[in-house]
Amino acid sequence: MTYNFDKVISRYGTNSAKWDGMALSMGSDMIALSVADMDLPAPPMVVEKVAEVARHGIYGYTDPFPPYYEAVRSWLDKAYDWQVEQDWIVFCPRIVQAVSVIIQKFTAPGDKILVHTPVYQPVAKAVTINDRVLVESPLKLVNGRYEIDFEDMEQRMQEGVQIVLLISPHNPVGRVWTRDELERMANLCIRYDALIVSDDIHADFIHEGHEHTIIAKLSEEIANRSIICTSPGKTFNLASLEIANIIIPNETLRDQFKLGLQQAGIHNPTFFSIPALEVAYTSCDEWLTELRAYIKDNIAFARTFIADHMPELEVIEPEGTYLLWVNCMAVSSKEEDLVEWIQNRARVSVSFGSSFGPGGEGYIRVNVAAPRSVLQEGLERLAAAYPIQP
């Protein structure tokens, strides 16, 4: 392996939401397997580029120029076989910001917006904090795999859903939606005249046997009611540089979204974000290939460790993302019991299921994008404090 993903780098003292935030609230003796950023450094080429532009010394206002758009277009073509026009691409710092602007521009207070639960809550919260009605269509767990309940989804859409917020691949359950599932979702949106907003931020982590399909690729008709949100933030661990690419084929929707950004005062990218994106998308393929292999091995390691030492737990097989969704109901369906075991006794920080809304109770989400030794220590702590003893 060319890149050393085993190296442990302390993130304390870097204003890390995951590590410094955990230490402040729970103590620095904890291990963080929670917030969905990686405890692995960005590609060396990106680090070098950021250092180079930092040395320039003038950090004035910046704008996206043609190399940015070409880098995004090239990446979408190479990664997803999706050819987009330059005009379709709109810069926005973060996907959650984009979702909030979309909600404000394309719906009115009291309108209904659908999500599939359990779900990444900042996206769901963008609905309620903007005084819209969150419509929750629960995913079904069938033979260890989550599926969309299309009968339930259609029933809820008949009640006047204006937007379907799609997480693709899904966070936290790790599903990579099949082309057939996406077509069924899209047909419902056409039938009931709903806008599709797809958060594809984890799309670069698709596991063997699965393929990511961007829903807007299905047809021109679907593209015209789709807004696709992408970002290098997860892929290259650049979240705090704040850059997302919002792809809007429909010119009318795009103009409205741009107006919403202006009304929110969102415009110039940060000084470092575009140089980092351009290098990541054009020069880091080998790094990403090795990273994916490392994460694949981490997933296999975690799955085997849990099966050997905590066999009552059920790891939902992830089809995408670097997150594991783990059923802990054999220990307890009560979250306070899981908190006592994992947080208070094992001293490990994970994302507890209730934070993902209905259907999350009794589950935890574990982030495996960490050096193997950190992941191993976290799992060993969980096993040492495991309430079910042989």
Short mmCIF file of C-alpha atoms in Angstrom, two decimals:
data_model
loop_
_atom_site.label_atom_id
_atom_site.label_comp_id
_atom_site.label_asym_id
_atom_site.label_seq_id
_atom_site.Cartn_x
_atom_site.Cartn_y
_atom_site.Cartn_z
CA MET A 1 0.00 0.00 0.00
CA THR A 2 1.44 3.35 -1.09
CA TYR A 3 -0.49 5.41 1.45
CA ASN A 4 -0.23 4.79 5.18
CA PHE A 5 -3.79 4.78 6.51
CA ASP A 6 -2.63 3.00 9.68
CA LYS A 7 -0.94 6.12 11.05
CA VAL A 8 -2.81 7.54 14.05
CA ILE A 9 -3.06 11.34 14.01
CA SER A 10 -4.45 13.09 17.06
CA ARG A 11 -7.27 15.50 16.25
CA TYR A 12 -7.45 17.01 19.71
CA GLY A 13 -6.90 20.75 19.67
CA THR A 14 -8.07 21.14 16.05
CA ASN A 15 -11.61 22.25 16.92
CA SER A 16 -12.75 18.80 15.81
CA ALA A 17 -16.50 18.39 16.20
CA LYS A 18 -15.94 14.67 16.70
CA TRP A 19 -12.97 14.61 19.09
CA ASP A 20 -12.81 17.99 20.84
CA GLY A 21 -16.59 18.07 21.13
CA MET A 22 -16.59 14.59 22.65
CA ALA A 23 -13.78 15.45 25.06
CA LEU A 24 -15.56 18.59 26.23
CA SER A 25 -18.81 16.79 27.00
CA MET A 26 -17.65 13.29 27.98
CA GLY A 27 -13.90 13.30 28.60
CA SER A 28 -10.74 12.73 26.59
CA ASP A 29 -10.47 9.07 27.61
CA MET A 30 -13.15 8.24 25.04
CA ILE A 31 -12.67 6.82 21.55
CA ALA A 32 -14.74 8.42 18.80
CA LEU A 33 -16.41 6.18 16.21
CA SER A 34 -19.23 8.61 15.66
CA VAL A 35 -19.31 11.73 13.45
CA ALA A 36 -19.11 10.84 9.75
CA ASP A 37 -15.78 12.35 8.88
CA MET A 38 -12.65 10.22 8.50
CA ASP A 39 -9.80 9.98 10.99
CA LEU A 40 -7.58 9.54 7.96
CA PRO A 41 -5.66 12.39 6.32
CA ALA A 42 -6.73 13.88 3.01
CA PRO A 43 -4.69 12.90 -0.06
CA PRO A 44 -1.11 14.20 0.11
CA MET A 45 -1.66 16.00 -3.20
CA VAL A 46 -4.54 17.94 -1.68
CA VAL A 47 -2.57 18.72 1.49
CA GLU A 48 0.31 20.02 -0.62
CA LYS A 49 -2.03 22.18 -2.71
CA VAL A 50 -3.69 23.68 0.36
CA ALA A 51 -0.27 24.42 1.87
CA GLU A 52 0.87 25.99 -1.40
CA VAL A 53 -2.10 28.35 -1.65
CA ALA A 54 -1.81 29.14 2.07
CA ARG A 55 1.70 30.41 1.50
CA HIS A 56 0.37 32.96 -0.98
CA GLY A 57 -0.64 34.99 2.03
CA ILE A 58 -3.58 36.93 0.58
CA TYR A 59 -6.87 35.28 1.43
CA GLY A 60 -9.29 37.47 -0.49
CA TYR A 61 -12.64 36.70 -2.05
CA THR A 62 -12.74 33.87 -4.57
CA ASP A 63 -15.18 32.67 -7.23
CA PRO A 64 -15.60 29.44 -9.20
CA PHE A 65 -13.93 29.74 -12.60
CA PRO A 66 -13.84 27.33 -15.60
CA PRO A 67 -11.30 24.86 -14.08
CA TYR A 68 -13.69 24.24 -11.18
CA TYR A 69 -16.61 23.44 -13.47
CA GLU A 70 -14.44 21.25 -15.70
CA ALA A 71 -13.16 19.30 -12.67
CA VAL A 72 -16.71 18.65 -11.48
CA ARG A 73 -17.92 17.68 -14.96
CA SER A 74 -14.98 15.35 -15.44
CA TRP A 75 -15.56 13.69 -12.06
CA LEU A 76 -19.27 13.12 -12.67
CA ASP A 77 -18.48 11.61 -16.06
CA LYS A 78 -15.67 9.40 -14.76
CA ALA A 79 -17.29 8.30 -11.50
CA TYR A 80 -20.94 7.94 -12.53
CA ASP A 81 -20.99 8.10 -16.35
CA TRP A 82 -23.11 11.23 -16.06
CA GLN A 83 -22.48 13.98 -18.58
CA VAL A 84 -23.59 17.38 -17.33
CA GLU A 85 -23.46 20.86 -18.78
CA GLN A 86 -21.36 23.51 -17.06
CA ASP A 87 -24.44 25.66 -16.56
CA TRP A 88 -26.08 22.93 -14.48
CA ILE A 89 -23.45 23.17 -11.74
CA VAL A 90 -24.06 25.59 -8.88
CA PHE A 91 -21.58 26.06 -6.04
CA CYS A 92 -22.91 25.92 -2.48
CA PRO A 93 -20.78 25.51 0.66
CA ARG A 94 -22.73 22.60 2.16
CA ILE A 95 -25.44 20.22 1.05
CA VAL A 96 -27.58 20.88 4.12
CA GLN A 97 -27.50 24.60 3.26
CA ALA A 98 -28.59 23.76 -0.26
CA VAL A 99 -31.45 21.60 1.01
CA SER A 100 -32.63 24.41 3.28
CA VAL A 101 -32.55 26.93 0.41
CA ILE A 102 -34.45 24.48 -1.82
CA ILE A 103 -37.11 24.03 0.85
CA GLN A 104 -37.49 27.79 1.21
CA LYS A 105 -37.69 28.46 -2.53
CA PHE A 106 -39.86 25.58 -3.72
CA THR A 107 -42.32 25.05 -0.87
CA ALA A 108 -44.40 27.12 1.52
CA PRO A 109 -44.81 26.80 5.30
CA GLY A 110 -47.03 23.81 6.00
CA ASP A 111 -46.08 21.94 2.83
CA LYS A 112 -45.14 18.28 3.12
CA ILE A 113 -41.68 16.86 2.45
CA LEU A 114 -40.96 13.13 2.53
CA VAL A 115 -37.94 11.23 3.87
CA HIS A 116 -37.28 7.52 4.37
CA THR A 117 -36.56 6.74 8.02
CA PRO A 118 -34.33 6.11 9.87
CA VAL A 119 -32.45 8.97 8.22
CA TYR A 120 -29.60 11.47 8.59
CA GLN A 121 -31.27 14.02 10.83
CA PRO A 122 -29.75 17.35 9.67
CA VAL A 123 -31.60 16.87 6.37
CA ALA A 124 -34.82 16.02 8.19
CA LYS A 125 -34.34 18.96 10.55
CA ALA A 126 -34.04 21.30 7.57
CA VAL A 127 -37.70 20.47 6.92
CA THR A 128 -39.07 21.18 10.38
CA ILE A 129 -36.86 24.19 11.13
CA ASN A 130 -38.29 25.81 7.99
CA ASP A 131 -41.86 25.21 9.22
CA ARG A 132 -42.65 22.48 6.72
CA VAL A 133 -44.26 19.14 7.58
CA LEU A 134 -41.88 16.19 7.74
CA VAL A 135 -43.52 13.10 6.26
CA GLU A 136 -41.72 9.92 7.34
CA SER A 137 -41.98 6.78 5.23
CA PRO A 138 -40.34 3.95 7.22
CA LEU A 139 -37.94 1.61 5.50
CA LYS A 140 -38.69 -2.10 5.91
CA LEU A 141 -36.03 -4.50 7.18
CA VAL A 142 -36.46 -7.65 5.08
CA ASN A 143 -34.03 -10.54 5.63
CA GLY A 144 -31.36 -8.23 6.98
CA ARG A 145 -31.70 -5.64 4.19
CA TYR A 146 -33.65 -2.40 4.23
CA GLU A 147 -36.21 -1.83 1.49
CA ILE A 148 -38.50 1.02 0.55
CA ASP A 149 -42.14 0.41 1.38
CA PHE A 150 -43.52 1.68 -1.90
CA GLU A 151 -47.12 1.13 -0.86
CA ASP A 152 -46.58 3.33 2.19
CA MET A 153 -44.61 5.88 0.16
CA GLU A 154 -47.37 6.23 -2.43
CA GLN A 155 -50.04 6.54 0.23
CA ARG A 156 -48.12 9.41 1.82
CA MET A 157 -47.45 11.08 -1.51
CA GLN A 158 -51.17 11.06 -2.24
CA GLU A 159 -51.49 13.43 0.70
CA GLY A 160 -49.67 16.18 -1.22
CA VAL A 161 -45.92 15.73 -0.79
CA GLN A 162 -44.02 18.53 -2.55
CA ILE A 163 -40.44 17.23 -2.25
CA VAL A 164 -38.89 13.80 -1.77
CA LEU A 165 -35.54 14.05 0.02
CA LEU A 166 -33.49 11.06 -1.13
CA ILE A 167 -30.29 10.00 0.63
CA SER A 168 -28.33 8.01 -1.95
CA PRO A 169 -26.61 5.87 -0.75
CA HIS A 170 -28.62 5.90 2.43
CA ASN A 171 -27.28 7.14 5.75
CA PRO A 172 -27.39 5.37 8.22
CA VAL A 173 -28.56 2.00 6.82
CA GLY A 174 -26.01 1.83 3.98
CA ARG A 175 -28.38 0.91 1.14
CA VAL A 176 -27.35 1.59 -2.44
CA TRP A 177 -30.63 2.02 -4.27
CA THR A 178 -31.04 -0.14 -7.37
CA ARG A 179 -32.05 1.29 -10.71
CA ASP A 180 -35.46 -0.36 -10.33
CA GLU A 181 -36.02 1.25 -6.92
CA LEU A 182 -34.99 4.65 -8.24
CA GLU A 183 -37.32 4.29 -11.23
CA ARG A 184 -40.21 3.43 -8.93
CA MET A 185 -39.44 6.46 -6.74
CA ALA A 186 -39.12 8.72 -9.76
CA ASN A 187 -42.39 7.50 -11.24
CA LEU A 188 -44.17 8.31 -7.99
CA CYS A 189 -42.66 11.80 -8.07
CA ILE A 190 -43.86 12.27 -11.64
CA ARG A 191 -47.33 10.94 -10.83
CA TYR A 192 -47.76 13.21 -7.82
CA ASP A 193 -45.74 16.15 -9.16
CA ALA A 194 -43.02 16.16 -6.50
CA LEU A 195 -39.49 17.54 -6.76
CA ILE A 196 -36.62 15.07 -6.17
CA VAL A 197 -33.70 16.31 -4.07
CA SER A 198 -30.97 13.68 -3.86
CA ASP A 199 -28.07 13.89 -1.39
CA ASP A 200 -25.33 11.80 -3.03
CA ILE A 201 -22.49 12.79 -0.71
CA HIS A 202 -21.52 9.16 0.09
CA ALA A 203 -21.73 8.04 -3.56
CA ASP A 204 -17.99 7.47 -3.93
CA PHE A 205 -18.11 4.64 -1.36
CA ILE A 206 -20.00 1.86 -3.12
CA HIS A 207 -19.09 -1.70 -2.19
CA GLU A 208 -18.52 -4.69 -4.44
CA GLY A 209 -21.62 -6.01 -6.17
CA HIS A 210 -23.43 -2.68 -6.11
CA GLU A 211 -23.57 0.31 -8.43
CA HIS A 212 -24.52 3.89 -7.72
CA THR A 213 -27.07 5.37 -10.11
CA ILE A 214 -27.76 9.08 -10.08
CA ILE A 215 -31.53 9.37 -10.27
CA ALA A 216 -31.39 12.26 -12.75
CA LYS A 217 -29.73 9.93 -15.28
CA LEU A 218 -32.88 7.85 -15.66
CA SER A 219 -34.59 10.16 -18.16
CA GLU A 220 -34.82 13.78 -19.24
CA GLU A 221 -38.26 13.98 -17.63
CA ILE A 222 -36.83 12.88 -14.28
CA ALA A 223 -33.78 15.13 -14.65
CA ASN A 224 -36.09 18.11 -15.07
CA ARG A 225 -37.56 17.55 -11.62
CA SER A 226 -34.28 16.55 -9.93
CA ILE A 227 -31.68 18.43 -7.91
CA ILE A 228 -28.55 16.34 -7.28
CA CYS A 229 -26.23 17.30 -4.42
CA THR A 230 -22.62 16.11 -4.58
CA SER A 231 -19.42 16.99 -2.76
CA PRO A 232 -15.81 15.86 -2.32
CA GLY A 233 -16.26 16.37 1.44
CA LYS A 234 -16.74 12.73 2.45
CA THR A 235 -14.68 11.20 -0.35
CA PHE A 236 -11.48 13.12 0.37
CA ASN A 237 -12.18 14.16 3.99
CA LEU A 238 -12.58 17.86 3.17
CA ALA A 239 -15.78 18.59 5.09
CA SER A 240 -14.60 21.76 6.82
CA LEU A 241 -13.39 23.29 3.55
CA GLU A 242 -17.10 23.59 2.69
CA ILE A 243 -17.70 22.91 -0.97
CA ALA A 244 -20.64 21.16 -2.59
CA ASN A 245 -21.75 20.90 -6.19
CA ILE A 246 -25.49 21.26 -6.72
CA ILE A 247 -26.45 19.92 -10.14
CA ILE A 248 -29.72 21.29 -11.53
CA PRO A 249 -30.54 20.43 -15.18
CA ASN A 250 -33.82 22.43 -15.15
CA GLU A 251 -33.01 26.09 -15.90
CA THR A 252 -36.09 27.45 -14.11
CA LEU A 253 -35.33 25.49 -10.94
CA ARG A 254 -31.69 26.49 -11.22
CA ASP A 255 -32.44 30.20 -11.48
CA GLN A 256 -34.73 30.00 -8.46
CA PHE A 257 -32.10 28.16 -6.46
CA LYS A 258 -29.46 30.73 -7.37
CA LEU A 259 -31.82 33.47 -6.23
CA GLY A 260 -32.31 31.63 -2.94
CA LEU A 261 -28.55 31.50 -2.41
CA GLN A 262 -28.32 35.25 -2.99
CA GLN A 263 -31.19 35.89 -0.59
CA ALA A 264 -29.38 33.81 2.04
CA GLY A 265 -26.13 35.71 1.46
CA ILE A 266 -24.33 32.62 0.16
CA HIS A 267 -21.84 33.35 -2.59
CA ASN A 268 -18.03 33.18 -2.56
CA PRO A 269 -16.28 29.87 -1.79
CA THR A 270 -13.59 29.79 0.88
CA PHE A 271 -10.05 30.45 -0.32
CA PHE A 272 -8.98 26.81 0.01
CA SER A 273 -12.06 24.93 -1.17
CA ILE A 274 -11.80 25.17 -4.95
CA PRO A 275 -8.05 24.40 -5.20
CA ALA A 276 -8.63 21.36 -2.96
CA LEU A 277 -11.58 20.16 -5.04
CA GLU A 278 -9.74 20.57 -8.33
CA VAL A 279 -6.76 18.51 -7.16
CA ALA A 280 -8.96 15.88 -5.48
CA TYR A 281 -11.10 15.35 -8.56
CA THR A 282 -8.24 15.32 -11.06
CA SER A 283 -5.17 13.81 -9.34
CA CYS A 284 -6.20 11.45 -6.53
CA ASP A 285 -7.64 8.34 -8.18
CA GLU A 286 -4.90 6.02 -6.89
CA TRP A 287 -5.29 7.36 -3.36
CA LEU A 288 -9.05 6.81 -3.49
CA THR A 289 -8.64 3.27 -4.78
CA GLU A 290 -6.38 2.43 -1.85
CA LEU A 291 -8.68 4.19 0.62
CA ARG A 292 -11.65 2.16 -0.57
CA ALA A 293 -9.67 -1.03 -0.12
CA TYR A 294 -8.67 0.01 3.42
CA ILE A 295 -12.28 0.81 4.35
CA LYS A 296 -13.44 -2.49 2.84
CA ASP A 297 -10.94 -4.30 5.07
CA ASN A 298 -12.04 -2.26 8.09
CA ILE A 299 -15.64 -3.25 7.46
CA ALA A 300 -14.64 -6.91 7.22
CA PHE A 301 -12.52 -6.61 10.38
CA ALA A 302 -15.38 -5.02 12.34
CA ARG A 303 -17.92 -7.54 11.09
CA THR A 304 -15.70 -10.49 12.05
CA PHE A 305 -14.79 -9.01 15.43
CA ILE A 306 -18.44 -8.43 16.31
CA ALA A 307 -19.42 -11.94 15.17
CA ASP A 308 -16.63 -13.47 17.29
CA HIS A 309 -16.99 -11.38 20.45
CA MET A 310 -20.54 -9.95 20.43
CA PRO A 311 -22.45 -12.48 18.30
CA GLU A 312 -25.87 -11.36 19.47
CA LEU A 313 -25.43 -8.07 17.60
CA GLU A 314 -26.57 -7.90 13.97
CA VAL A 315 -24.45 -5.87 11.54
CA ILE A 316 -26.59 -4.72 8.64
CA GLU A 317 -24.46 -5.41 5.57
CA PRO A 318 -23.47 -2.02 4.12
CA GLU A 319 -23.80 -1.68 0.36
CA GLY A 320 -22.24 1.77 0.50
CA THR A 321 -20.72 4.41 2.87
CA TYR A 322 -18.06 3.85 5.56
CA LEU A 323 -20.71 3.48 8.25
CA LEU A 324 -22.01 0.35 9.96
CA TRP A 325 -25.61 0.15 11.16
CA VAL A 326 -25.74 -2.32 14.03
CA ASN A 327 -28.80 -3.86 15.64
CA CYS A 328 -28.18 -3.98 19.41
CA MET A 329 -31.65 -5.06 20.50
CA ALA A 330 -30.30 -8.34 21.83
CA VAL A 331 -28.62 -6.20 24.48
CA SER A 332 -31.54 -3.84 24.95
CA SER A 333 -34.14 -1.92 22.98
CA LYS A 334 -33.77 0.91 25.48
CA GLU A 335 -31.24 3.50 24.46
CA GLU A 336 -30.35 4.38 28.02
CA ASP A 337 -29.07 0.80 28.44
CA LEU A 338 -26.96 1.10 25.30
CA VAL A 339 -25.59 4.44 26.49
CA GLU A 340 -24.64 2.86 29.81
CA TRP A 341 -22.82 -0.01 28.07
CA ILE A 342 -21.14 1.86 25.19
CA GLN A 343 -20.60 5.37 26.42
CA ASN A 344 -20.39 5.11 30.19
CA ARG A 345 -18.67 1.73 30.64
CA ALA A 346 -16.80 1.07 27.38
CA ARG A 347 -15.94 4.77 26.91
CA VAL A 348 -16.69 4.70 23.18
CA SER A 349 -18.60 7.38 21.31
CA VAL A 350 -20.96 6.14 18.59
CA SER A 351 -24.07 7.60 16.98
CA PHE A 352 -27.12 6.23 18.79
CA GLY A 353 -30.10 5.16 16.72
CA SER A 354 -32.67 7.59 18.10
CA SER A 355 -30.69 10.44 16.54
CA PHE A 356 -31.83 9.11 13.14
CA GLY A 357 -35.53 9.33 13.95
CA PRO A 358 -38.19 6.61 13.95
CA GLY A 359 -36.86 3.12 13.35
CA GLY A 360 -33.49 3.89 14.87
CA GLU A 361 -34.19 2.79 18.42
CA GLY A 362 -32.01 -0.10 19.53
CA TYR A 363 -29.41 0.54 16.82
CA ILE A 364 -26.04 2.28 16.70
CA ARG A 365 -24.07 3.72 13.79
CA VAL A 366 -20.32 3.05 13.84
CA ASN A 367 -17.87 4.98 11.67
CA VAL A 368 -15.08 2.62 10.51
CA ALA A 369 -13.10 5.25 8.53
CA ALA A 370 -10.26 5.27 11.06
CA PRO A 371 -6.82 3.69 11.46
CA ARG A 372 -7.26 -0.02 12.12
CA SER A 373 -5.73 0.24 15.59
CA VAL A 374 -8.26 2.91 16.62
CA LEU A 375 -11.15 0.86 15.29
CA GLN A 376 -9.79 -2.26 17.02
CA GLU A 377 -9.41 -0.53 20.37
CA GLY A 378 -12.93 0.82 20.16
CA LEU A 379 -14.35 -2.62 19.39
CA GLU A 380 -12.24 -4.26 22.13
CA ARG A 381 -13.61 -1.78 24.63
CA LEU A 382 -17.15 -2.59 23.54
CA ALA A 383 -16.46 -6.31 23.92
CA ALA A 384 -14.82 -5.92 27.34
CA ALA A 385 -17.90 -4.13 28.67
CA TYR A 386 -20.39 -6.25 26.72
CA PRO A 387 -23.43 -6.96 28.94
CA ILE A 388 -24.07 -10.44 27.52
CA GLN A 389 -21.46 -12.81 28.89
CA PRO A 390 -21.04 -16.42 27.69
#
